[in-house]
Amino acid sequence: MVDRYESWGRYPRVRQSAVRLHWRSRPLPLTQDRGLTYLPFGNGRSYGDSCLNEGGVLLDARGLNRFIAFDPSTGILRCEAGVLLGDILALVVPHGWFLPIIPGTRFVTVGGAIANDIHGKNHRRIGTFGCHVRRFKLLRSDGQRLTCSPEENPELFGVTIGGLGLTGVILWAEIALKGIISPAMTVETLPFADLEGFFDLSAESEDAFEYTLAWIDCLARGSHLGRGLFIRANHAASPSGEQPKTLQRQFSIPVDLSIGFLNRLSVRIFNSLHYRKYRRSRSPDLVHYEPFFFPLDGIRNWNRLYGSRGFLQYHCVVPHRDGKDAIREILGLTVAVGIESFFGVLKVFGDRPSPGVLSFPRPGITLALDFPHHGAKTFQLLEQLDRIVVSAGGAVYPAKDARMSTTCFKRYFPHWETLERFRDPRFSSSFWRRVTQE
Ligand SMILES: Cc1cc2nc3c(=O)[nH]c(=O)nc-3n(C[C@H](O)[C@H](O)[C@H](O)COP(=O)(O)OP(=O)(O)OC[C@H]3O[C@@H](n4cnc5c(N)ncnc54)[C@H](O)[C@@H]3O)c2cc1C
């Protein structure tokens, strides 16, 4: 057993073993021990324990990293499931194509993107990753290789999208890309003074901008509660002679930094400076797509800034009806109990349904908050946040979770038993056991 495999939040730490997959034509390397469970592993960019399997075996799919077919006249791409989204962009952007859905890091595999049915800054417009997957091949523990699409094995298709890696190993997938004219983005960054400001800008930007999100200053309180920067962008409409701003030089955090490095004072200073920087700026910037979509990728291993105890992300969605009040209550509570988040992002989800049975996105407002791991008091706060989200009829994102209760999970995902029915009998995860077993 090794503990070298960890999730992005670096909590929990578990003992598990791992086998690397290299060839999609080979059978799965399973042992005769029927008590041992297996779980595919992408690139460990999930924050909690949905990509971990305590006491079991990870099937590390990063060796399945080949492109199979790409048609630059139609934008249809087929590749193995361990290919990174960043590598897809590097291949297709020069041909005028782009991935329809982009998360906040390019270090996510295609298999991981499907298994968590990830969303981007344009969910309002075009839904989740699963909405753009045409078909994939699934390898089950009994050796069956099943092509899954809306027409072929449609139930397995729906339950594997957002299926947390529990239905088998995705070997390859076919994705419909979207056309672009330029690798540049036109980006506007607008400050807002409070949550009402966010909702106003959101409504104002809905029609004209494909990508929208807001960075929230989670340390602001009182009349500044919920202040932040609203970022809205489109792909540049024509190849411009002007050079877009490119990705800043990458640097790496080589070791765990002490928890003192990221503290209330340092984050308060950063937040104030960051907010002030944009106080007057309204003119659109021409920015290369990399710094726009992947601002944190410039610092490799930034998760080490939180120290060896790791950190927890709380990522929820609340329906529009009571959403404003719920978001205000969540931010207010974190400030009131003195466990403020160091990083917060607010977005709006649209109503395009996903084919994924257990997909997280649903119409409403979505908030992601990063918390340093301070032990019991952090967990108590997150339980209080769950109460707000449950009573607003919302949900918490499994890809980011390391601690939600069984009761909450079943409230958030009432169709969980459908996934349990299709779960490969030899597959399981730390997350799945935690949230389904009373
Ligand atoms: C900085 C940062 C920003 C992020 N931004 C976003 C965002 O904007 N939107 C969003 O939705 N998410 C976001 N995420 C979360 C991330 O996109 C998801 O957790 C994603 O699933 C991670 O993919 P991975 O390849 O690292 O897979 P892992 O985290 O290793 O695994 C994720 C799941 O996929 C399964 N899996 C992996 N490979 C396969 C396979 N071949 N077959 C079957 N199942 C498989 C695993 O079993 C596991 O259940 C972000 C994460 C980080 C670190």
GROMACS .gro file of C-alpha atoms and ligand atoms in nm:
model
  491
    1MET     CA    1   0.000   0.000   0.000
    2VAL     CA    2   0.130   0.349  -0.082
    3ASP     CA    3   0.009   0.697   0.009
    4ARG     CA    4   0.173   0.868  -0.287
    5TYR     CA    5  -0.164   0.918  -0.456
    6GLU     CA    6  -0.351   1.211  -0.311
    7SER     CA    7  -0.633   1.442  -0.407
    8TRP     CA    8  -0.588   1.815  -0.466
    9GLY     CA    9  -0.705   1.918  -0.117
   10ARG     CA   10  -0.459   1.663   0.031
   11TYR     CA   11  -0.728   1.555   0.275
   12PRO     CA   12  -0.798   1.279   0.360
   13ARG     CA   13  -0.473   1.084   0.337
   14VAL     CA   14  -0.543   0.719   0.266
   15ARG     CA   15  -0.349   0.396   0.222
   16GLN     CA   16  -0.418   0.231  -0.113
   17SER     CA   17  -0.223   0.066  -0.391
   18ALA     CA   18  -0.214   0.159  -0.757
   19VAL     CA   19  -0.163  -0.003  -1.095
   20ARG     CA   20  -0.092   0.197  -1.408
   21LEU     CA   21  -0.297   0.127  -1.724
   22HIS     CA   22  -0.110   0.169  -2.054
   23TRP     CA   23  -0.296  -0.017  -2.330
   24ARG     CA   24  -0.666   0.009  -2.395
   25SER     CA   25  -0.666  -0.333  -2.565
   26ARG     CA   26  -0.549  -0.510  -2.245
   27PRO     CA   27  -0.782  -0.658  -1.981
   28LEU     CA   28  -0.801  -0.483  -1.644
   29PRO     CA   29  -0.525  -0.604  -1.407
   30LEU     CA   30  -0.758  -0.738  -1.138
   31THR     CA   31  -0.661  -0.998  -0.878
   32GLN     CA   32  -0.861  -1.306  -0.776
   33ASP     CA   33  -0.932  -1.147  -0.437
   34ARG     CA   34  -1.299  -1.054  -0.482
   35GLY     CA   35  -1.295  -0.848  -0.163
   36LEU     CA   36  -1.049  -0.596  -0.311
   37THR     CA   37  -1.209  -0.289  -0.474
   38TYR     CA   38  -1.085  -0.082  -0.767
   39LEU     CA   39  -1.124   0.280  -0.876
   40PRO     CA   40  -1.002   0.463  -1.187
   41PHE     CA   41  -0.768   0.754  -1.113
   42GLY     CA   42  -0.735   1.051  -1.350
   43ASN     CA   43  -0.493   1.325  -1.245
   44GLY     CA   44  -0.601   1.375  -0.882
   45ARG     CA   45  -0.752   1.721  -0.941
   46SER     CA   46  -1.059   1.631  -0.736
   47TYR     CA   47  -1.029   1.793  -0.397
   48GLY     CA   48  -1.160   1.529  -0.157
   49ASP     CA   49  -1.196   1.151  -0.153
   50SER     CA   50  -1.397   1.081  -0.469
   51CYS     CA   51  -1.071   0.987  -0.647
   52LEU     CA   52  -0.937   0.782  -0.353
   53ASN     CA   53  -0.995   0.423  -0.248
   54GLU     CA   54  -0.880   0.345   0.106
   55GLY     CA   55  -0.759  -0.015   0.134
   56GLY     CA   56  -0.824  -0.078  -0.236
   57VAL     CA   57  -0.652  -0.029  -0.571
   58LEU     CA   58  -0.641   0.274  -0.799
   59LEU     CA   59  -0.636   0.209  -1.173
   60ASP     CA   60  -0.418   0.500  -1.280
   61ALA     CA   61  -0.541   0.587  -1.629
   62ARG     CA   62  -0.276   0.849  -1.714
   63GLY     CA   63  -0.094   0.598  -1.936
   64LEU     CA   64  -0.399   0.599  -2.168
   65ASN     CA   65  -0.281   0.924  -2.319
   66ARG     CA   66  -0.305   0.886  -2.697
   67PHE     CA   67  -0.501   1.083  -2.950
   68ILE     CA   68  -0.698   0.848  -3.176
   69ALA     CA   69  -0.864   1.070  -3.438
   70PHE     CA   70  -0.923   1.439  -3.501
   71ASP     CA   71  -1.113   1.579  -3.796
   72PRO     CA   72  -1.031   1.951  -3.834
   73SER     CA   73  -1.320   1.992  -4.078
   74THR     CA   74  -1.587   1.884  -3.825
   75GLY     CA   75  -1.416   1.939  -3.487
   76ILE     CA   76  -1.483   1.580  -3.375
   77LEU     CA   77  -1.203   1.447  -3.154
   78ARG     CA   78  -1.149   1.096  -3.026
   79CYS     CA   79  -0.882   1.034  -2.764
   80GLU     CA   80  -0.794   0.803  -2.480
   81ALA     CA   81  -0.933   0.890  -2.139
   82GLY     CA   82  -0.599   0.981  -1.977
   83VAL     CA   83  -0.534   1.269  -2.219
   84LEU     CA   84  -0.520   1.606  -2.038
   85LEU     CA   85  -0.758   1.882  -2.143
   86GLY     CA   86  -0.455   2.113  -2.179
   87ASP     CA   87  -0.301   1.874  -2.434
   88ILE     CA   88  -0.626   1.871  -2.631
   89LEU     CA   89  -0.623   2.251  -2.647
   90ALA     CA   90  -0.260   2.252  -2.762
   91LEU     CA   91  -0.359   2.020  -3.048
   92VAL     CA   92  -0.687   2.174  -3.161
   93VAL     CA   93  -0.656   2.551  -3.104
   94PRO     CA   94  -0.418   2.603  -3.401
   95HIS     CA   95  -0.691   2.441  -3.616
   96GLY     CA   96  -0.958   2.683  -3.492
   97TRP     CA   97  -1.127   2.451  -3.241
   98PHE     CA   98  -1.176   2.467  -2.865
   99LEU     CA   99  -1.309   2.247  -2.587
  100PRO     CA  100  -1.667   2.354  -2.517
  101ILE     CA  101  -1.621   2.320  -2.138
  102ILE     CA  102  -1.308   2.427  -1.954
  103PRO     CA  103  -1.250   2.392  -1.578
  104GLY     CA  104  -1.014   2.615  -1.375
  105THR     CA  105  -0.709   2.399  -1.452
  106ARG     CA  106  -0.578   2.235  -1.767
  107PHE     CA  107  -0.444   1.937  -1.570
  108VAL     CA  108  -0.770   1.740  -1.581
  109THR     CA  109  -0.806   1.419  -1.784
  110VAL     CA  110  -1.092   1.341  -2.020
  111GLY     CA  111  -1.194   1.047  -1.797
  112GLY     CA  112  -1.203   1.272  -1.489
  113ALA     CA  113  -1.399   1.538  -1.679
  114ILE     CA  114  -1.667   1.283  -1.772
  115ALA     CA  115  -1.678   1.107  -1.434
  116ASN     CA  116  -1.746   1.437  -1.253
  117ASP     CA  117  -1.940   1.588  -1.546
  118ILE     CA  118  -1.742   1.906  -1.498
  119HIS     CA  119  -1.868   2.256  -1.575
  120GLY     CA  120  -1.701   2.578  -1.681
  121LYS     CA  121  -1.768   2.951  -1.675
  122ASN     CA  122  -2.028   2.908  -1.952
  123HIS     CA  123  -2.268   2.660  -1.796
  124ARG     CA  124  -2.547   2.914  -1.843
  125ARG     CA  125  -2.503   2.881  -2.217
  126ILE     CA  126  -2.395   2.525  -2.297
  127GLY     CA  127  -2.427   2.301  -1.994
  128THR     CA  128  -2.169   2.048  -1.874
  129PHE     CA  129  -1.888   1.844  -2.030
  130GLY     CA  130  -2.122   1.547  -2.065
  131CYS     CA  131  -2.349   1.747  -2.299
  132HIS     CA  132  -2.065   1.745  -2.556
  133VAL     CA  133  -1.955   1.381  -2.529
  134ARG     CA  134  -2.083   1.180  -2.827
  135ARG     CA  135  -1.973   0.835  -2.714
  136PHE     CA  136  -1.715   0.651  -2.508
  137LYS     CA  137  -1.590   0.297  -2.451
  138LEU     CA  138  -1.636   0.149  -2.105
  139LEU     CA  139  -1.439  -0.150  -1.978
  140ARG     CA  140  -1.609  -0.339  -1.696
  141SER     CA  141  -1.445  -0.574  -1.447
  142ASP     CA  142  -1.606  -0.879  -1.615
  143GLY     CA  143  -1.418  -0.791  -1.935
  144GLN     CA  144  -1.716  -0.643  -2.124
  145ARG     CA  145  -1.624  -0.352  -2.353
  146LEU     CA  146  -1.931  -0.140  -2.412
  147THR     CA  147  -1.972   0.152  -2.648
  148CYS     CA  148  -2.197   0.401  -2.470
  149SER     CA  149  -2.382   0.689  -2.637
  150PRO     CA  150  -2.733   0.835  -2.626
  151GLU     CA  151  -2.830   0.556  -2.872
  152GLU     CA  152  -2.616   0.261  -2.758
  153ASN     CA  153  -2.632   0.150  -2.393
  154PRO     CA  154  -2.800   0.482  -2.312
  155GLU     CA  155  -2.851   0.400  -1.944
  156LEU     CA  156  -2.482   0.328  -1.888
  157PHE     CA  157  -2.401   0.644  -2.086
  158GLY     CA  158  -2.617   0.855  -1.851
  159VAL     CA  159  -2.497   0.696  -1.532
  160THR     CA  160  -2.126   0.707  -1.625
  161ILE     CA  161  -2.142   1.083  -1.694
  162GLY     CA  162  -2.109   1.216  -1.340
  163GLY     CA  163  -2.078   0.851  -1.227
  164LEU     CA  164  -1.764   0.913  -1.014
  165GLY     CA  165  -1.564   0.637  -1.186
  166LEU     CA  166  -1.785   0.366  -1.039
  167THR     CA  167  -1.929   0.209  -1.354
  168GLY     CA  168  -1.600   0.091  -1.510
  169VAL     CA  169  -1.293   0.237  -1.679
  170ILE     CA  170  -1.358   0.481  -1.964
  171LEU     CA  171  -1.098   0.385  -2.227
  172TRP     CA  172  -1.161   0.656  -2.486
  173ALA     CA  173  -1.417   0.924  -2.560
  174GLU     CA  174  -1.539   1.119  -2.859
  175ILE     CA  175  -1.601   1.488  -2.801
  176ALA     CA  176  -1.764   1.755  -3.018
  177LEU     CA  177  -1.543   2.066  -3.012
  178LYS     CA  178  -1.654   2.421  -3.082
  179GLY     CA  179  -1.511   2.656  -3.340
  180ILE     CA  180  -1.310   2.967  -3.252
  181ILE     CA  181  -1.147   3.235  -3.462
  182SER     CA  182  -0.859   3.334  -3.235
  183PRO     CA  183  -0.678   3.194  -2.928
  184ALA     CA  184  -0.738   3.531  -2.760
  185MET     CA  185  -1.020   3.630  -2.527
  186THR     CA  186  -1.169   3.975  -2.475
  187VAL     CA  187  -1.203   4.010  -2.100
  188GLU     CA  188  -1.364   4.275  -1.881
  189THR     CA  189  -1.308   4.291  -1.506
  190LEU     CA  190  -1.556   4.499  -1.309
  191PRO     CA  191  -1.558   4.559  -0.934
  192PHE     CA  192  -1.885   4.527  -0.741
  193ALA     CA  193  -1.940   4.655  -0.390
  194ASP     CA  194  -2.172   4.386  -0.251
  195LEU     CA  195  -2.379   4.082  -0.349
  196GLU     CA  196  -2.651   4.294  -0.512
  197GLY     CA  197  -2.379   4.429  -0.740
  198PHE     CA  198  -2.294   4.072  -0.845
  199PHE     CA  199  -2.654   3.991  -0.931
  200ASP     CA  200  -2.695   4.316  -1.129
  201LEU     CA  201  -2.379   4.254  -1.333
  202SER     CA  202  -2.477   3.894  -1.386
  203ALA     CA  203  -2.816   3.992  -1.532
  204GLU     CA  204  -2.660   4.267  -1.742
  205SER     CA  205  -2.395   4.030  -1.889
  206GLU     CA  206  -2.620   3.732  -1.960
  207ASP     CA  207  -2.683   3.790  -2.330
  208ALA     CA  208  -2.359   3.948  -2.446
  209PHE     CA  209  -2.094   3.733  -2.271
  210GLU     CA  210  -2.032   3.360  -2.299
  211TYR     CA  211  -1.812   3.332  -1.990
  212THR     CA  212  -1.893   3.492  -1.656
  213LEU     CA  213  -1.773   3.445  -1.300
  214ALA     CA  214  -1.690   3.650  -0.994
  215TRP     CA  215  -1.405   3.642  -0.747
  216ILE     CA  216  -1.535   3.718  -0.397
  217ASP     CA  217  -1.337   3.889  -0.123
  218CYS     CA  218  -1.443   3.650   0.152
  219LEU     CA  219  -1.280   3.859   0.426
  220ALA     CA  220  -1.496   4.165   0.352
  221ARG     CA  221  -1.769   4.218   0.610
  222GLY     CA  222  -2.056   4.450   0.701
  223SER     CA  223  -2.171   4.664   0.411
  224HIS     CA  224  -1.885   4.520   0.198
  225LEU     CA  225  -2.004   4.160   0.244
  226GLY     CA  226  -1.988   3.984  -0.091
  227ARG     CA  227  -1.781   4.249  -0.269
  228GLY     CA  228  -1.564   4.125  -0.550
  229LEU     CA  229  -1.463   4.138  -0.913
  230PHE     CA  230  -1.696   4.033  -1.193
  231ILE     CA  231  -1.515   3.884  -1.491
  232ARG     CA  232  -1.690   3.845  -1.826
  233ALA     CA  233  -1.540   3.733  -2.152
  234ASN     CA  234  -1.585   3.609  -2.506
  235HIS     CA  235  -1.355   3.445  -2.756
  236ALA     CA  236  -1.205   3.727  -2.963
  237ALA     CA  237  -1.416   3.775  -3.274
  238SER     CA  238  -1.127   3.813  -3.516
  239PRO     CA  239  -0.758   3.727  -3.521
  240SER     CA  240  -0.613   4.051  -3.390
  241GLY     CA  241  -0.283   4.210  -3.484
  242GLU     CA  242  -0.248   4.306  -3.117
  243GLN     CA  243  -0.059   4.045  -2.910
  244PRO     CA  244  -0.272   3.900  -2.631
  245LYS     CA  245  -0.121   3.893  -2.282
  246THR     CA  246   0.034   3.550  -2.244
  247LEU     CA  247   0.069   3.308  -1.955
  248GLN     CA  248   0.297   3.433  -1.680
  249ARG     CA  249   0.609   3.230  -1.612
  250GLN     CA  250   0.536   2.914  -1.412
  251PHE     CA  251   0.686   2.860  -1.073
  252SER     CA  252   0.642   2.582  -0.825
  253ILE     CA  253   0.584   2.547  -0.450
  254PRO     CA  254   0.850   2.280  -0.381
  255VAL     CA  255   0.756   2.189  -0.022
  256ASP     CA  256   0.464   2.223   0.218
  257LEU     CA  257   0.451   2.576   0.348
  258SER     CA  258   0.352   2.641   0.702
  259ILE     CA  259  -0.012   2.730   0.760
  260GLY     CA  260   0.112   3.069   0.876
  261PHE     CA  261   0.202   3.163   0.520
  262LEU     CA  262  -0.162   3.190   0.419
  263ASN     CA  263  -0.323   3.372   0.704
  264ARG     CA  264  -0.600   3.625   0.751
  265LEU     CA  265  -0.360   3.919   0.734
  266SER     CA  266  -0.175   3.815   0.418
  267VAL     CA  267  -0.500   3.726   0.241
  268ARG     CA  268  -0.668   4.050   0.357
  269ILE     CA  269  -0.382   4.254   0.210
  270PHE     CA  270  -0.389   4.056  -0.115
  271ASN     CA  271  -0.769   4.086  -0.146
  272SER     CA  272  -0.766   4.462  -0.086
  273LEU     CA  273  -0.490   4.521  -0.341
  274HIS     CA  274  -0.657   4.291  -0.594
  275TYR     CA  275  -0.993   4.466  -0.552
  276ARG     CA  276  -0.842   4.815  -0.573
  277LYS     CA  277  -0.642   4.727  -0.886
  278TYR     CA  278  -0.964   4.705  -1.086
  279ARG     CA  279  -1.155   4.987  -0.916
  280ARG     CA  280  -1.126   5.215  -1.213
  281SER     CA  281  -1.059   4.981  -1.502
  282ARG     CA  282  -1.346   4.915  -1.745
  283SER     CA  283  -1.174   4.873  -2.080
  284PRO     CA  284  -1.167   4.519  -2.219
  285ASP     CA  285  -0.834   4.336  -2.221
  286LEU     CA  286  -0.713   4.105  -2.495
  287VAL     CA  287  -0.584   3.799  -2.311
  288HIS     CA  288  -0.450   3.463  -2.429
  289TYR     CA  289  -0.694   3.185  -2.335
  290GLU     CA  290  -0.446   3.022  -2.092
  291PRO     CA  291  -0.422   3.297  -1.825
  292PHE     CA  292  -0.795   3.357  -1.860
  293PHE     CA  293  -0.903   2.997  -1.803
  294PHE     CA  294  -0.614   2.873  -1.589
  295PRO     CA  295  -0.496   3.160  -1.367
  296LEU     CA  296  -0.377   2.927  -1.090
  297ASP     CA  297  -0.183   2.693  -1.318
  298GLY     CA  298   0.097   2.953  -1.316
  299ILE     CA  299   0.187   2.826  -0.967
  300ARG     CA  300   0.249   2.452  -0.976
  301ASN     CA  301   0.144   2.274  -0.653
  302TRP     CA  302  -0.027   2.583  -0.515
  303ASN     CA  303  -0.219   2.344  -0.291
  304ARG     CA  304   0.098   2.320  -0.078
  305LEU     CA  305   0.043   2.680   0.032
  306TYR     CA  306  -0.210   2.540   0.279
  307GLY     CA  307   0.051   2.331   0.458
  308SER     CA  308   0.065   1.959   0.527
  309ARG     CA  309  -0.287   1.936   0.675
  310GLY     CA  310  -0.434   2.026   0.340
  311PHE     CA  311  -0.750   2.226   0.280
  312LEU     CA  312  -1.119   2.177   0.210
  313GLN     CA  313  -1.331   2.326  -0.061
  314TYR     CA  314  -1.702   2.384  -0.008
  315HIS     CA  315  -1.867   2.404  -0.349
  316CYS     CA  316  -2.244   2.432  -0.348
  317VAL     CA  317  -2.530   2.534  -0.575
  318VAL     CA  318  -2.856   2.687  -0.452
  319PRO     CA  319  -3.167   2.738  -0.667
  320HIS     CA  320  -3.244   3.094  -0.779
  321ARG     CA  321  -3.561   3.115  -0.567
  322ASP     CA  322  -3.388   3.143  -0.229
  323GLY     CA  323  -3.037   3.163  -0.370
  324LYS     CA  324  -2.952   3.523  -0.288
  325ASP     CA  325  -3.045   3.482   0.076
  326ALA     CA  326  -2.864   3.150   0.105
  327ILE     CA  327  -2.541   3.289  -0.044
  328ARG     CA  328  -2.560   3.593   0.184
  329GLU     CA  329  -2.617   3.365   0.484
  330ILE     CA  330  -2.321   3.142   0.391
  331LEU     CA  331  -2.077   3.431   0.349
  332GLY     CA  332  -2.209   3.602   0.663
  333LEU     CA  333  -2.169   3.285   0.868
  334THR     CA  334  -1.806   3.227   0.766
  335VAL     CA  335  -1.720   3.583   0.868
  336ALA     CA  336  -1.920   3.561   1.193
  337VAL     CA  337  -1.753   3.240   1.314
  338GLY     CA  338  -1.412   3.371   1.212
  339ILE     CA  339  -1.324   3.089   0.972
  340GLU     CA  340  -1.316   3.291   0.655
  341SER     CA  341  -1.244   3.135   0.324
  342PHE     CA  342  -0.924   3.252   0.154
  343PHE     CA  343  -1.063   3.209  -0.195
  344GLY     CA  344  -1.421   3.234  -0.323
  345VAL     CA  345  -1.580   3.208  -0.666
  346LEU     CA  346  -1.942   3.280  -0.754
  347LYS     CA  347  -2.110   3.176  -1.080
  348VAL     CA  348  -2.455   3.119  -1.222
  349PHE     CA  349  -2.567   2.782  -1.361
  350GLY     CA  350  -2.816   2.766  -1.645
  351ASP     CA  351  -3.097   2.523  -1.712
  352ARG     CA  352  -2.953   2.303  -1.987
  353PRO     CA  353  -3.000   1.949  -1.856
  354SER     CA  354  -2.704   1.713  -1.858
  355PRO     CA  355  -2.729   1.351  -1.972
  356GLY     CA  356  -2.557   1.265  -1.641
  357VAL     CA  357  -2.791   1.107  -1.384
  358LEU     CA  358  -2.582   1.227  -1.088
  359SER     CA  359  -2.457   1.556  -1.230
  360PHE     CA  360  -2.400   1.831  -0.979
  361PRO     CA  361  -2.496   2.144  -1.179
  362ARG     CA  362  -2.859   2.252  -1.167
  363PRO     CA  363  -3.017   2.593  -1.229
  364GLY     CA  364  -2.908   2.839  -0.963
  365ILE     CA  365  -2.616   3.023  -0.806
  366THR     CA  366  -2.298   2.834  -0.734
  367LEU     CA  367  -2.036   2.928  -0.477
  368ALA     CA  368  -1.694   2.767  -0.418
  369LEU     CA  369  -1.498   2.850  -0.101
  370ASP     CA  370  -1.154   2.721   0.001
  371PHE     CA  371  -1.093   2.673   0.374
  372PRO     CA  372  -0.765   2.592   0.548
  373HIS     CA  373  -0.798   2.269   0.747
  374HIS     CA  374  -0.832   2.379   1.111
  375GLY     CA  375  -0.971   2.047   1.236
  376ALA     CA  376  -1.305   2.011   1.414
  377LYS     CA  377  -1.407   2.377   1.394
  378THR     CA  378  -1.373   2.374   1.013
  379PHE     CA  379  -1.591   2.062   0.993
  380GLN     CA  380  -1.850   2.219   1.226
  381LEU     CA  381  -1.872   2.525   1.005
  382LEU     CA  382  -1.915   2.313   0.691
  383GLU     CA  383  -2.197   2.122   0.859
  384GLN     CA  384  -2.367   2.453   0.932
  385LEU     CA  385  -2.327   2.549   0.567
  386ASP     CA  386  -2.487   2.218   0.470
  387ARG     CA  387  -2.794   2.311   0.674
  388ILE     CA  388  -2.832   2.631   0.473
  389VAL     CA  389  -2.786   2.448   0.142
  390VAL     CA  390  -3.027   2.168   0.235
  391SER     CA  391  -3.299   2.411   0.337
  392ALA     CA  392  -3.253   2.611   0.015
  393GLY     CA  393  -3.293   2.286  -0.186
  394GLY     CA  394  -2.936   2.296  -0.322
  395ALA     CA  395  -2.646   2.051  -0.346
  396VAL     CA  396  -2.272   2.013  -0.275
  397TYR     CA  397  -2.027   1.904  -0.548
  398PRO     CA  398  -1.888   1.550  -0.484
  399ALA     CA  399  -1.570   1.632  -0.683
  400LYS     CA  400  -1.478   1.886  -0.416
  401ASP     CA  401  -1.605   1.707  -0.108
  402ALA     CA  402  -1.426   1.520   0.172
  403ARG     CA  403  -1.683   1.529   0.451
  404MET     CA  404  -2.053   1.559   0.362
  405SER     CA  405  -2.281   1.326   0.557
  406THR     CA  406  -2.480   1.032   0.417
  407THR     CA  407  -2.804   1.217   0.492
  408CYS     CA  408  -2.696   1.529   0.306
  409PHE     CA  409  -2.566   1.333   0.008
  410LYS     CA  410  -2.893   1.148  -0.032
  411ARG     CA  411  -3.086   1.476  -0.012
  412TYR     CA  412  -2.859   1.640  -0.270
  413PHE     CA  413  -2.858   1.340  -0.506
  414PRO     CA  414  -3.192   1.158  -0.472
  415HIS     CA  415  -3.108   0.939  -0.777
  416TRP     CA  416  -2.798   0.791  -0.614
  417GLU     CA  417  -2.952   0.442  -0.614
  418THR     CA  418  -2.955   0.442  -0.995
  419LEU     CA  419  -2.576   0.473  -0.988
  420GLU     CA  420  -2.556   0.206  -0.721
  421ARG     CA  421  -2.755  -0.025  -0.953
  422PHE     CA  422  -2.509   0.025  -1.240
  423ARG     CA  423  -2.196   0.040  -1.026
  424ASP     CA  424  -1.939  -0.219  -1.133
  425PRO     CA  425  -1.950  -0.475  -0.848
  426ARG     CA  426  -1.570  -0.461  -0.812
  427PHE     CA  427  -1.550  -0.081  -0.813
  428SER     CA  428  -1.581   0.149  -0.513
  429SER     CA  429  -1.428   0.464  -0.362
  430SER     CA  430  -1.366   0.617  -0.022
  431PHE     CA  431  -1.629   0.879  -0.110
  432TRP     CA  432  -1.895   0.629  -0.219
  433ARG     CA  433  -1.861   0.415   0.093
  434ARG     CA  434  -1.871   0.726   0.313
  435VAL     CA  435  -2.186   0.876   0.160
  436THR     CA  436  -2.391   0.563   0.095
  437GLN     CA  437  -2.322   0.337   0.392
  438GLU     CA  438  -2.513   0.437   0.705
  439LIG     C1  439  -0.757   2.443  -0.973
  439LIG     C2  440  -0.877   2.358  -1.000
  439LIG     C3  441  -0.986   2.414  -1.067
  439LIG     C4  442  -1.099   2.337  -1.094
  439LIG     N1  443  -1.203   2.396  -1.159
  439LIG     C5  444  -1.315   2.325  -1.185
  439LIG     C6  445  -1.425   2.383  -1.255
  439LIG     O1  446  -1.420   2.500  -1.295
  439LIG     N2  447  -1.533   2.307  -1.278
  439LIG     C7  448  -1.541   2.177  -1.238
  439LIG     O2  449  -1.643   2.112  -1.263
  439LIG     N3  450  -1.438   2.117  -1.171
  439LIG     C8  451  -1.327   2.190  -1.146
  439LIG     N4  452  -1.221   2.130  -1.079
  439LIG     C9  453  -1.235   1.991  -1.037
  439LIG    C10  454  -1.186   1.894  -1.148
  439LIG     O3  455  -1.223   1.940  -1.274
  439LIG    C11  456  -1.255   1.759  -1.130
  439LIG     O4  457  -1.236   1.711  -1.000
  439LIG    C12  458  -1.203   1.655  -1.231
  439LIG     O5  459  -1.288   1.544  -1.229
  439LIG    C13  460  -1.061   1.611  -1.200
  439LIG     O6  461  -1.018   1.526  -1.304
  439LIG     P1  462  -0.890   1.431  -1.289
  439LIG     O7  463  -0.854   1.389  -1.429
  439LIG     O8  464  -0.787   1.493  -1.207
  439LIG     O9  465  -0.955   1.303  -1.220
  439LIG     P2  466  -0.944   1.252  -1.067
  439LIG    O10  467  -0.962   1.367  -0.977
  439LIG    O11  468  -0.824   1.167  -1.051
  439LIG    O12  469  -1.073   1.159  -1.064
  439LIG    C14  470  -1.201   1.218  -1.070
  439LIG    C15  471  -1.305   1.109  -1.090
  439LIG    O13  472  -1.291   1.056  -1.222
  439LIG    C16  473  -1.283   0.916  -1.219
  439LIG     N5  474  -1.203   0.877  -1.336
  439LIG    C17  475  -1.082   0.925  -1.371
  439LIG     N6  476  -1.040   0.866  -1.485
  439LIG    C18  477  -1.138   0.779  -1.523
  439LIG    C19  478  -1.152   0.686  -1.630
  439LIG     N7  479  -1.060   0.670  -1.725
  439LIG     N8  480  -1.266   0.612  -1.634
  439LIG    C20  481  -1.363   0.627  -1.542
  439LIG     N9  482  -1.355   0.713  -1.437
  439LIG    C21  483  -1.242   0.787  -1.428
  439LIG    C22  484  -1.221   0.884  -1.085
  439LIG    O14  485  -1.254   0.753  -1.039
  439LIG    C23  486  -1.286   0.990  -0.995
  439LIG    O15  487  -1.414   0.947  -0.954
  439LIG    C24  488  -1.105   2.202  -1.053
  439LIG    C25  489  -0.995   2.144  -0.987
  439LIG    C26  490  -0.882   2.221  -0.961
  439LIG    C27  491  -0.764   2.159  -0.891
   0.00000   0.00000   0.00000
